[in-house]
Coordinates of C-alpha atoms and ligand atoms in Angstrom, one line a residue:
X1 CA 7.0 12.3 -39.7
X2 CA 5.9 9.4 -37.5
X3 CA 8.3 6.7 -36.3
X4 CA 7.6 3.1 -35.4
X5 CA 6.8 2.6 -31.7
X6 CA 7.0 -0.9 -30.3
X7 CA 5.3 -2.5 -27.2
X8 CA 6.5 -5.6 -25.3
X9 CA 5.5 -9.0 -26.9
X10 CA 3.4 -9.9 -23.8
X11 CA 1.7 -6.5 -23.6
X12 CA -2.1 -6.8 -23.4
X13 CA -4.1 -4.6 -25.8
X14 CA -7.8 -4.5 -25.5
X15 CA -11.0 -2.5 -25.3
X16 CA -13.4 -1.7 -22.5
X17 CA -17.1 -1.4 -21.7
X18 CA -19.4 -1.6 -18.6
X19 CA -22.5 -3.7 -17.9
X20 CA -25.0 -0.9 -17.5
X21 CA -23.8 0.9 -20.6
X22 CA -24.1 -2.0 -23.0
X23 CA -26.1 -4.9 -21.7
X24 CA -29.7 -3.6 -21.8
X25 CA -32.1 -6.4 -20.7
X26 CA -32.8 -4.5 -17.5
X27 CA -35.5 -6.9 -16.3
X28 CA -33.9 -10.2 -17.4
X29 CA -31.8 -12.8 -15.7
X30 CA -34.3 -13.1 -12.8
X31 CA -35.9 -16.4 -12.0
X32 CA -39.0 -17.3 -10.0
X33 CA -40.7 -14.6 -8.1
X34 CA -37.6 -12.6 -7.3
X35 CA -38.0 -9.0 -7.9
X36 CA -35.3 -7.3 -9.9
X37 CA -34.0 -4.2 -8.2
X38 CA -33.2 -1.5 -10.7
X39 CA -29.8 -0.2 -10.3
X40 CA -29.5 3.3 -8.9
X41 CA -28.7 4.9 -12.2
X42 CA -31.9 3.4 -13.7
X43 CA -34.1 4.9 -11.1
X44 CA -32.3 8.2 -11.3
X45 CA -32.8 8.4 -15.1
X46 CA -36.5 7.8 -14.8
X47 CA -36.7 10.7 -12.3
X48 CA -35.0 13.1 -14.8
X49 CA -37.6 13.2 -17.5
X50 CA -37.8 16.9 -18.0
X51 CA -34.2 18.0 -18.2
X52 CA -31.8 18.1 -21.1
X53 CA -28.1 18.3 -21.3
X54 CA -25.8 18.6 -24.3
X55 CA -22.1 19.1 -24.8
X56 CA -20.2 21.3 -27.2
X57 CA -16.5 21.6 -27.8
X58 CA -16.6 25.3 -27.2
X59 CA -19.1 27.8 -25.9
X60 CA -19.3 29.4 -29.3
X61 CA -20.9 26.2 -30.6
X62 CA -24.0 26.5 -28.6
X63 CA -26.9 26.4 -31.0
X64 CA -28.4 29.8 -31.5
X65 CA -31.9 28.8 -30.3
X66 CA -30.4 27.7 -27.0
X67 CA -28.4 30.8 -26.2
X68 CA -29.8 32.4 -23.0
X69 CA -31.6 29.2 -22.2
X70 CA -28.7 27.2 -20.9
X71 CA -26.9 26.8 -17.7
X72 CA -23.2 25.5 -17.5
X73 CA -23.2 22.3 -15.6
X74 CA -19.6 21.1 -16.0
X75 CA -16.7 20.0 -18.1
X76 CA -16.2 16.4 -19.4
X77 CA -13.5 15.0 -21.6
X78 CA -12.9 17.9 -23.8
X79 CA -16.4 19.3 -23.9
X80 CA -18.4 21.8 -22.0
X81 CA -21.8 20.5 -20.7
X82 CA -24.8 22.7 -20.7
X83 CA -28.3 22.1 -19.4
X84 CA -31.2 23.5 -21.4
X85 CA -33.3 24.9 -18.6
X86 CA -36.7 24.8 -20.3
X87 CA -36.5 22.2 -23.0
X88 CA -38.3 18.9 -23.1
X89 CA -35.7 16.5 -24.2
X90 CA -34.5 14.9 -27.3
X91 CA -34.2 11.2 -27.1
X92 CA -30.4 10.9 -27.6
X93 CA -29.5 12.8 -24.4
X94 CA -29.7 12.3 -20.7
X95 CA -33.2 10.9 -20.5
X96 CA -32.4 8.2 -22.9
X97 CA -32.4 5.1 -20.9
X98 CA -30.3 2.0 -21.0
X99 CA -33.2 -0.5 -21.1
X100 CA -31.8 -1.9 -24.3
X101 CA -28.6 0.0 -24.8
X102 CA -26.4 -2.2 -27.2
X103 CA -28.4 -5.3 -26.2
X104 CA -25.2 -7.0 -25.3
X105 CA -26.9 -9.3 -22.8
X106 CA -28.4 -11.1 -25.8
X107 CA -25.4 -10.7 -28.1
X108 CA -22.5 -12.4 -26.4
X109 CA -21.7 -14.5 -29.4
X110 CA -21.7 -11.5 -31.7
X111 CA -19.6 -9.4 -29.2
X112 CA -17.0 -12.1 -28.7
X113 CA -16.7 -12.6 -32.5
X114 CA -16.2 -8.8 -32.9
X115 CA -13.5 -8.7 -30.1
X116 CA -11.7 -11.6 -31.9
X117 CA -12.0 -9.8 -35.2
X118 CA -10.5 -6.7 -33.6
X119 CA -7.6 -8.8 -32.3
X120 CA -7.7 -7.9 -28.6
X121 CA -5.8 -9.9 -26.0
X122 CA -7.8 -8.5 -23.1
X123 CA -11.4 -7.4 -22.7
X124 CA -12.3 -5.1 -19.8
X125 CA -16.0 -5.3 -18.8
X126 CA -18.1 -5.2 -15.6
X127 CA -20.5 -7.5 -13.9
X128 CA -23.9 -6.2 -12.9
X129 CA -24.2 -6.4 -9.2
X130 CA -28.0 -6.0 -9.3
X131 CA -28.3 -8.8 -11.8
X132 CA -26.1 -11.2 -9.9
X133 CA -27.4 -10.4 -6.4
X134 CA -30.9 -9.1 -7.1
X135 CA -31.6 -8.3 -3.5
X136 CA -28.3 -6.4 -3.2
X137 CA -27.1 -8.8 -0.5
X138 CA -25.5 -12.2 -1.1
X139 CA -28.2 -14.5 0.3
X140 CA -30.2 -15.1 -2.9
X141 CA -27.8 -15.1 -5.9
X142 CA -29.4 -15.3 -9.3
X143 CA -28.5 -18.5 -11.0
X144 CA -29.5 -17.4 -14.5
X145 CA -27.3 -14.3 -14.4
X146 CA -24.4 -16.3 -13.0
X147 CA -24.7 -18.8 -15.8
X148 CA -24.8 -15.9 -18.3
X149 CA -21.5 -14.5 -17.1
X150 CA -19.9 -17.9 -16.8
X151 CA -20.7 -18.6 -20.4
X152 CA -19.5 -15.2 -21.5
X153 CA -16.2 -15.7 -19.7
X154 CA -15.8 -19.1 -21.1
X155 CA -16.4 -17.7 -24.6
X156 CA -13.7 -15.1 -24.1
X157 CA -11.2 -17.6 -22.8
X158 CA -12.0 -20.0 -25.7
X159 CA -10.9 -17.2 -28.0
X160 CA -7.7 -16.4 -26.0
X161 CA -9.1 -13.2 -24.7
X162 CA -8.3 -12.5 -21.1
X163 CA -11.1 -11.1 -19.0
X164 CA -10.4 -8.0 -16.9
X165 CA -13.4 -7.7 -14.7
X166 CA -14.8 -4.7 -12.9
X167 CA -17.0 -5.6 -10.0
X168 CA -18.8 -2.3 -9.8
X169 CA -19.1 0.4 -12.5
X170 CA -21.7 3.0 -11.4
X171 CA -24.7 0.6 -11.2
X172 CA -25.4 0.2 -7.5
X173 CA -28.5 -2.0 -6.6
X174 CA -31.2 0.5 -5.7
X175 CA -32.1 -1.4 -2.5
X176 CA -28.6 -0.5 -1.2
X177 CA -29.0 3.1 -2.3
X178 CA -32.2 3.3 -0.3
X179 CA -30.2 2.7 2.8
X180 CA -27.9 5.6 1.9
X181 CA -25.7 3.9 -0.6
X182 CA -22.0 4.7 -0.3
X183 CA -22.5 7.3 2.3
X184 CA -23.4 4.5 4.7
X185 CA -20.6 2.4 6.1
X186 CA -22.7 -0.7 5.9
X187 CA -21.7 -0.7 2.3
X188 CA -18.2 -1.9 3.2
X189 CA -19.8 -5.2 4.3
X190 CA -22.2 -5.4 1.4
X191 CA -19.5 -4.8 -1.2
X192 CA -17.0 -7.2 0.4
X193 CA -19.5 -10.0 0.5
X194 CA -20.4 -9.3 -3.1
X195 CA -16.6 -9.4 -3.9
X196 CA -16.2 -12.7 -2.0
X197 CA -19.1 -14.1 -4.0
X198 CA -17.5 -13.1 -7.3
X199 CA -14.0 -14.5 -6.3
X200 CA -15.7 -17.8 -5.3
X201 CA -17.9 -18.0 -8.4
X202 CA -15.6 -16.7 -11.2
X203 CA -12.1 -16.6 -9.7
X204 CA -10.9 -19.8 -11.2
X205 CA -11.2 -18.1 -14.6
X206 CA -10.8 -14.4 -13.9
X207 CA -7.3 -13.4 -13.0
X208 CA -7.5 -9.6 -13.2
X209 CA -10.0 -7.9 -11.0
X210 CA -10.8 -4.3 -10.3
X211 CA -13.1 -3.4 -7.5
X212 CA -14.6 0.0 -8.0
X213 CA -14.4 2.0 -11.3
X214 CA -13.7 5.7 -10.9
X215 CA -14.6 6.1 -7.2
X216 CA -14.2 9.9 -7.6
X217 CA -17.0 9.9 -10.2
X218 CA -19.2 7.8 -8.0
X219 CA -18.6 10.2 -5.1
X220 CA -19.6 13.2 -7.2
X221 CA -23.1 11.7 -7.4
X222 CA -23.2 11.9 -3.6
X223 CA -21.9 15.5 -3.7
X224 CA -24.9 16.6 -5.8
X225 CA -23.1 17.1 -9.1
X226 CA -25.7 17.6 -11.8
X227 CA -26.6 14.6 -13.8
X228 CA -24.9 12.0 -11.7
X229 CA -26.8 9.4 -9.7
X230 CA -28.0 9.3 -7.0
X231 CA -28.4 13.0 -6.2
X232 CA -29.1 15.9 -8.5
X233 CA -27.8 19.3 -8.8
X234 CA -30.4 21.1 -6.7
X235 CA -29.1 19.3 -3.7
X236 CA -25.5 20.2 -4.6
X237 CA -25.0 22.8 -1.9
X238 CA -26.3 20.4 0.7
X239 CA -24.1 17.4 0.0
X240 CA -21.0 18.8 -1.7
X241 CA -18.0 18.3 0.5
X242 CA -19.9 16.0 2.8
X243 CA -21.7 13.1 0.9
X244 CA -18.9 12.8 -1.5
X245 CA -16.2 12.5 1.2
X246 CA -18.3 10.0 3.2
X247 CA -18.6 7.9 0.1
X248 CA -14.9 8.1 -0.7
X249 CA -14.0 7.0 2.8
X250 CA -16.4 4.0 2.5
X251 CA -15.4 3.0 -1.0
X252 CA -11.7 2.9 -0.1
X253 CA -12.4 0.7 2.8
X254 CA -14.8 -1.5 0.8
X255 CA -12.0 -1.9 -1.8
X256 CA -9.4 -2.7 0.9
X257 CA -11.6 -5.3 2.7
X258 CA -12.3 -7.0 -0.7
X259 CA -8.6 -7.0 -1.5
X260 CA -7.8 -8.6 1.9
X261 CA -10.5 -11.3 1.3
X262 CA -8.8 -12.1 -2.0
X263 CA -5.3 -12.0 -0.5
X264 CA -6.2 -14.4 2.3
X265 CA -8.8 -16.8 0.9
X266 CA -8.4 -16.9 -2.9
X267 CA -5.1 -15.6 -4.1
X268 CA -3.1 -18.6 -2.9
X269 CA -5.1 -20.9 -5.1
X270 CA -6.4 -18.6 -7.9
X271 CA -3.1 -16.6 -8.4
X272 CA -4.8 -13.5 -9.8
X273 CA -4.7 -9.9 -8.7
X274 CA -6.9 -7.1 -7.5
X275 CA -6.8 -3.3 -8.0
X276 CA -9.1 -0.3 -7.6
X277 CA -9.6 1.8 -10.8
X278 CA -9.4 5.6 -10.2
X279 CA -9.9 8.1 -13.0
X280 CA -6.9 10.3 -13.4
X281 CA -6.0 13.6 -15.0
X282 CA -3.1 16.0 -15.0
X283 CA -3.6 19.7 -14.3
X284 CA -1.1 22.1 -15.9
X285 CA -0.7 25.4 -14.1
X286 CA -2.1 28.1 -16.3
X287 CA 1.1 30.1 -15.8
X288 CA 4.0 27.8 -15.0
X289 CA 5.8 30.6 -13.2
X290 CA 3.0 31.5 -11.0
X291 CA 3.2 29.9 -7.5
X292 CA -0.6 30.1 -7.0
X293 CA -1.3 28.3 -10.3
X294 CA 1.3 25.7 -9.4
X295 CA -0.5 25.2 -6.1
X296 CA -3.8 24.9 -8.0
X297 CA -2.4 22.1 -10.1
X298 CA -1.2 20.2 -7.0
X299 CA -4.6 20.6 -5.5
X300 CA -6.3 19.0 -8.5
X301 CA -3.8 16.2 -8.5
X302 CA -4.3 15.4 -4.9
X303 CA -8.1 16.0 -4.7
X304 CA -8.8 14.0 -7.9
X305 CA -6.1 11.3 -7.8
X306 CA -4.1 11.4 -4.6
X307 CA -7.3 11.0 -2.6
X308 CA -7.5 7.4 -3.8
X309 CA -3.8 6.5 -4.1
X310 CA -2.3 8.0 -0.9
X311 CA -4.5 6.0 1.5
X312 CA -3.4 2.8 -0.2
X313 CA 0.2 3.9 0.2
X314 CA 0.3 5.6 3.7
X315 CA -3.2 5.0 5.1
X316 CA -3.8 8.8 5.1
X317 CA -5.5 11.2 2.8
X318 CA -3.1 13.7 1.1
X319 CA -1.9 16.4 3.4
X320 CA -2.8 19.2 1.1
X321 CA -6.4 17.9 0.9
X322 CA -6.7 17.9 4.7
X323 CA -5.2 21.4 5.0
X324 CA -7.6 22.7 2.4
X325 CA -10.6 21.3 4.1
X326 CA -9.5 22.7 7.4
X327 CA -9.1 26.1 5.9
X328 CA -12.6 25.9 4.3
X329 CA -14.0 24.9 7.7
X330 CA -12.4 27.9 9.3
X331 CA -13.5 30.4 6.7
X332 CA -17.1 29.1 6.6
X333 CA -17.3 28.6 10.4
X334 CA -18.1 24.9 9.8
X335 CA -17.1 22.9 12.8
X336 CA -17.9 19.3 11.6
X337 CA -14.8 17.5 10.3
X338 CA -16.0 16.3 6.9
X339 CA -13.4 13.9 5.7
X340 CA -13.2 11.2 8.4
X341 CA -9.6 10.0 9.0
X342 CA -8.9 6.3 9.0
X343 CA -8.4 4.4 12.3
X344 CA -5.1 2.5 12.9
X345 CA -7.0 -0.7 12.1
X346 CA -8.3 0.7 8.9
X347 CA -4.8 2.0 7.9
X348 CA -3.5 -1.6 8.1
X349 CA -6.2 -2.8 5.8
X350 CA -5.5 0.0 3.3
X351 CA -1.7 0.1 3.1
X352 CA -0.6 -1.9 0.1
X353 CA -4.1 -3.1 -0.8
X354 CA -3.4 -3.7 -4.5
X355 CA -1.6 -6.3 -6.6
X356 CA -1.3 -4.0 -9.6
X357 CA -2.6 -0.5 -10.3
X358 CA -5.4 0.1 -12.8
X359 CA -6.4 3.6 -13.9
X360 CA -8.4 5.5 -16.5
X361 CA -7.2 8.6 -18.3
X362 CA -8.9 10.9 -20.8
X363 CA -7.9 14.6 -20.8
X364 CA -5.6 17.0 -19.0
X365 CA -6.7 20.3 -17.6
X366 CA -5.3 23.7 -17.2
X367 CA -6.0 25.4 -13.9
X368 CA -5.6 28.5 -11.9
X369 CA -6.5 29.3 -8.3
X370 CA -9.9 30.6 -7.4
X371 CA -9.9 34.2 -6.4
X372 CA -10.4 35.3 -2.8
X373 CA -13.6 37.1 -3.9
X374 CA -15.0 34.0 -5.4
X375 CA -14.1 31.9 -2.4
X376 CA -16.1 34.4 -0.2
X377 CA -19.2 34.1 -2.4
X378 CA -19.0 30.4 -3.0
X379 CA -21.3 28.2 -0.9
X380 CA -20.3 24.8 -2.3
X381 CA -17.9 23.4 0.3
X382 CA -16.1 21.1 -2.0
X383 CA -15.5 23.8 -4.6
X384 CA -13.9 25.8 -1.8
X385 CA -11.8 22.9 -0.7
X386 CA -10.5 22.4 -4.2
X387 CA -10.4 26.1 -4.9
X388 CA -9.4 25.7 -8.5
X389 CA -10.8 27.1 -11.7
X390 CA -10.5 25.3 -14.9
X391 CA -9.1 27.9 -17.3
X392 CA -11.4 29.0 -20.1
X393 CA -12.6 26.7 -22.6
X394 CA -10.2 23.9 -22.6
X395 CA -11.4 22.5 -25.9
X396 CA -10.4 25.8 -27.6
X397 CA -7.2 25.2 -29.6
X398 CA -6.1 28.8 -28.7
X399 CA -5.5 27.5 -25.1
X400 CA -3.4 24.4 -25.9
X401 CA -3.5 21.6 -23.3
X402 CA -1.1 18.8 -23.9
X403 CA -3.2 15.7 -23.1
X404 CA -0.3 13.4 -24.1
X405 CA 2.2 15.0 -21.8
X406 CA -0.4 15.0 -19.1
X407 CA -0.7 11.2 -19.6
X408 CA 3.0 10.8 -19.3
X409 CA 3.1 12.9 -16.2
X410 CA 0.4 11.1 -14.4
X411 CA 1.9 7.7 -15.2
X412 CA 5.2 8.9 -13.9
X413 CA 3.6 10.3 -10.8
X414 CA 1.8 7.1 -10.1
X415 CA 4.9 5.0 -10.5
X416 CA 6.8 7.1 -8.0
X417 CA 3.9 7.0 -5.6
X418 CA 2.9 3.3 -5.7
X419 CA 5.0 0.6 -4.2
X420 CA 8.2 -0.4 -5.9
X421 CA 7.7 -2.6 -9.0
X422 CA 4.0 -1.9 -9.3
X423 CA 2.5 -3.0 -12.6
X424 CA 0.1 -0.7 -14.3
X425 CA -2.8 -1.2 -16.7
X426 CA -4.8 1.5 -18.4
X427 CA -8.4 0.4 -18.2
X428 CA -9.9 3.3 -20.2
X429 CA -8.5 5.8 -22.6
X430 CA -10.5 7.2 -25.5
X431 CA -11.8 10.1 -27.4
X432 CA -15.3 10.6 -28.5
X433 CA -16.2 11.3 -32.1
X434 CA -16.5 14.9 -33.0
X435 CA -20.2 15.6 -32.8
X436 CA -20.7 17.7 -35.9
X437 CA -22.6 16.4 -39.0
X438 CA -20.6 18.8 -41.2
X439 CA -17.3 17.1 -40.4
X440 CA -16.5 14.1 -42.6
X441 CA -16.1 10.6 -41.2
X442 CA -12.5 10.7 -42.5
X443 CA -11.6 13.7 -40.4
X444 CA -13.3 12.2 -37.4
X445 CA -11.3 9.0 -37.8
X446 CA -8.1 11.0 -38.2
X447 CA -8.6 13.0 -35.0
X448 CA -9.3 9.8 -33.1
X449 CA -6.2 8.0 -34.4
X450 CA -4.1 11.1 -33.7
X451 CA -5.3 11.2 -30.1
X452 CA -4.5 7.5 -29.5
X453 CA -1.2 7.8 -31.3
X454 CA -0.2 10.7 -29.0
X455 CA -1.1 8.8 -25.9
X456 CA 0.6 5.6 -27.1
X457 CA 3.9 7.3 -28.0
X458 CA 4.0 8.6 -24.4
X459 CA 3.1 5.2 -23.1
X460 CA 5.9 3.6 -24.9
X461 CA 8.3 6.3 -23.7
X462 CA 7.2 5.5 -20.1
X463 CA 7.7 1.8 -20.6
X464 CA 11.2 2.5 -22.0
X465 CA 11.8 4.6 -18.9
X466 CA 11.3 1.5 -16.9
X467 CA 7.6 1.9 -15.8
X468 CA 6.0 -1.5 -15.8
X469 CA 2.8 -1.1 -17.8
X470 CA 1.3 -4.4 -18.9
X471 CA -1.9 -3.4 -20.7
X472 CA -3.9 -0.7 -22.4
X473 CA -7.7 -0.7 -23.1
X474 CA -9.4 1.6 -25.5
X475 CA -12.7 3.1 -24.3
X476 CA -14.7 1.8 -25.9
X477 CA -15.4 -1.4 -27.6
X478 CA -18.6 0.0 -29.2
X479 CA -20.7 3.1 -28.9
X480 CA -22.8 2.8 -25.8
X481 CA -24.9 4.5 -23.2
X482 CA -22.9 7.5 -22.1
X483 CA -24.6 8.4 -18.8
X484 CA -25.7 12.0 -18.8
X485 CA -24.9 12.2 -22.5
X486 CA -27.3 9.4 -23.5
X487 CA -26.3 8.1 -26.9
X488 CA -24.9 11.4 -28.1
X489 CA -21.3 10.8 -27.2
X490 CA -19.8 8.0 -29.3
X491 CA -16.5 6.5 -28.2
X492 CA -16.7 3.2 -29.9
X493 CA -14.4 1.4 -32.3
X494 CA -17.6 -0.2 -33.5
X495 CA -20.6 1.9 -34.3
X496 CA -24.0 0.8 -33.0
X497 CA -27.3 1.7 -34.7
X498 CA -29.5 2.6 -31.8
X499 CA -32.5 3.1 -34.1
X500 CA -32.5 -0.5 -35.2
X501 CA -34.1 -2.9 -32.8
X502 CA -31.4 -5.4 -33.6
X503 CA -28.6 -3.0 -32.6
X504 CA -26.3 -3.9 -35.5
X505 CA -22.6 -3.1 -35.0
X506 CA -20.3 -1.8 -37.8
X507 CA -16.6 -1.1 -37.9
X508 CA -15.7 2.5 -37.8
X509 CA -12.8 4.1 -39.8
X510 CA -10.4 3.6 -36.9
X511 CA -10.9 -0.2 -36.9
X512 CA -7.8 -1.0 -39.1
X513 CA -5.6 1.2 -37.0
X514 CA -6.5 -0.6 -33.8
X515 CA -6.6 -4.0 -35.4
X516 CA -3.0 -3.5 -36.7
X517 CA -1.8 -2.1 -33.4
X518 CA -3.3 -5.0 -31.4
X519 CA -1.9 -7.7 -33.6
X520 CA 1.6 -6.2 -34.3
X521 CA 2.1 -4.6 -30.8
X522 CA 3.5 -1.8 -32.8
X523 CA 2.0 1.6 -33.5
X524 CA 1.1 1.6 -37.2
X525 CA 3.2 4.1 -39.1
X526 CA 0.4 5.5 -41.3
X527 CA -2.8 6.8 -39.9
X528 CA -5.4 4.4 -41.3
Ligands
LIG1 C1 -16.4 6.1 -17.3 C2 -17.2 5.4 -18.4 C3 -17.6 6.5 -19.4 C4 -16.3 7.1 -20.0 C5 -16.5 8.0 -21.2 C6 -15.4 7.1 -17.8 O1 -15.5 8.2 -16.9 O2 -15.8 5.1 -16.5 O3 -18.3 4.8 -17.9 O4 -18.5 6.0 -20.4 O5 -15.6 7.7 -19.0 O6 -17.3 9.1 -20.8

């Protein structure tokens, strides 16, 4: 039996998206002779023409014809991702591009009407850096793109929808990538001048800012994780545990400098707030009584989440992360120190650099420690630093993982870690539709609602425990371009027909559930 669960009257419910995943119009918004620099993901996609990735819930779901032709490339949100080694692509997967995506750049009226119909109080979206500053730097802003976003923000506000704006969501201007992207510390200056430009241009209307979405995910692209821009898997062994750490260091400082700019020059008149937006997870030890497994779960927590929170609290990277890197260096006779510590000056910038804390959450993990034998054979430095193994097929129901409890645990952990009275907002939480034509739409809807219900019950519990959470955004507003998964993964509350040039949106079965929740601020008792 389900019981009613209430949320505070002023709680903000909403949905999220990101510019690159929905806007399309890759070459628009540029005036005169200015060249539009494709964002880094764009260039990357176009290089990837002959690969193919797909995800399944469980290894036993790999289509027969692909068995023996696939390579495991990773785990993502309840699925296992495989690459078909010798196949030339189907258009829904990784080589699908985002040139049109949901065509949201041309559909602001439609989208705002849908958000209103859905009953959201907040809409979390991102601005396209390469559209606003086509050269990457702030010397030649693009008036047309600025007007576009001004109009969009005005439309949201006219409909009582509060904008929650991400400055950077995976779409770095290519010109900056060519100079090394986030591995180069010149990015601290580039990002903070972009941020200053945004505060100056939009800050009278935007009161909730997040600087960098999922910096861990961004850093993985610099560590050579397959499918993530800018580097691909083949370079993995070269950059893992090096490029990723350099970029984490620089992203944290870029965030902190942007925060200090806001604090000094804009906050006194604009009265808004700034946060970073890490992705989070909770790792349960495979065996709760095994000390090694417990250490593995602490390693995940600190490598995945602590890495971005601890520097904002103490100015240092987590101790266990530093120890694990030191240990790897000794084992592999590697004398370069890979995770650069912050200087005293930098620590001052970092400590306390957030007005609220935004974060994303999808799934929990179950982990065990990597065996000594494996560590010996492993060449990927970051894998050795983290030295964890995700246990089995975590989408397999015979290995239960409590995503809901994981959410409660991470929220509680964050609230203990962050400064007293920190307010939290969940910028992304969602479940993709089950990708199986044999499963009915009704069953798909049920499983999505069940997932959100599970999370929201825990969220309400945490609020009752005294944790100050002021908002929750469902990923996502509509089906959109899902990076390496192309258009295959569908997270939307609205469905988009990507075969139709007009990209019509239609409500999915879960619409009523969210609509009721958003309006009543109460978890609907029944499931539809
Ligand atoms: C990212 C989104 C992505 C979502 C679902 C998050 O990691 O911020 O861009 O679409 O997960 O996969």
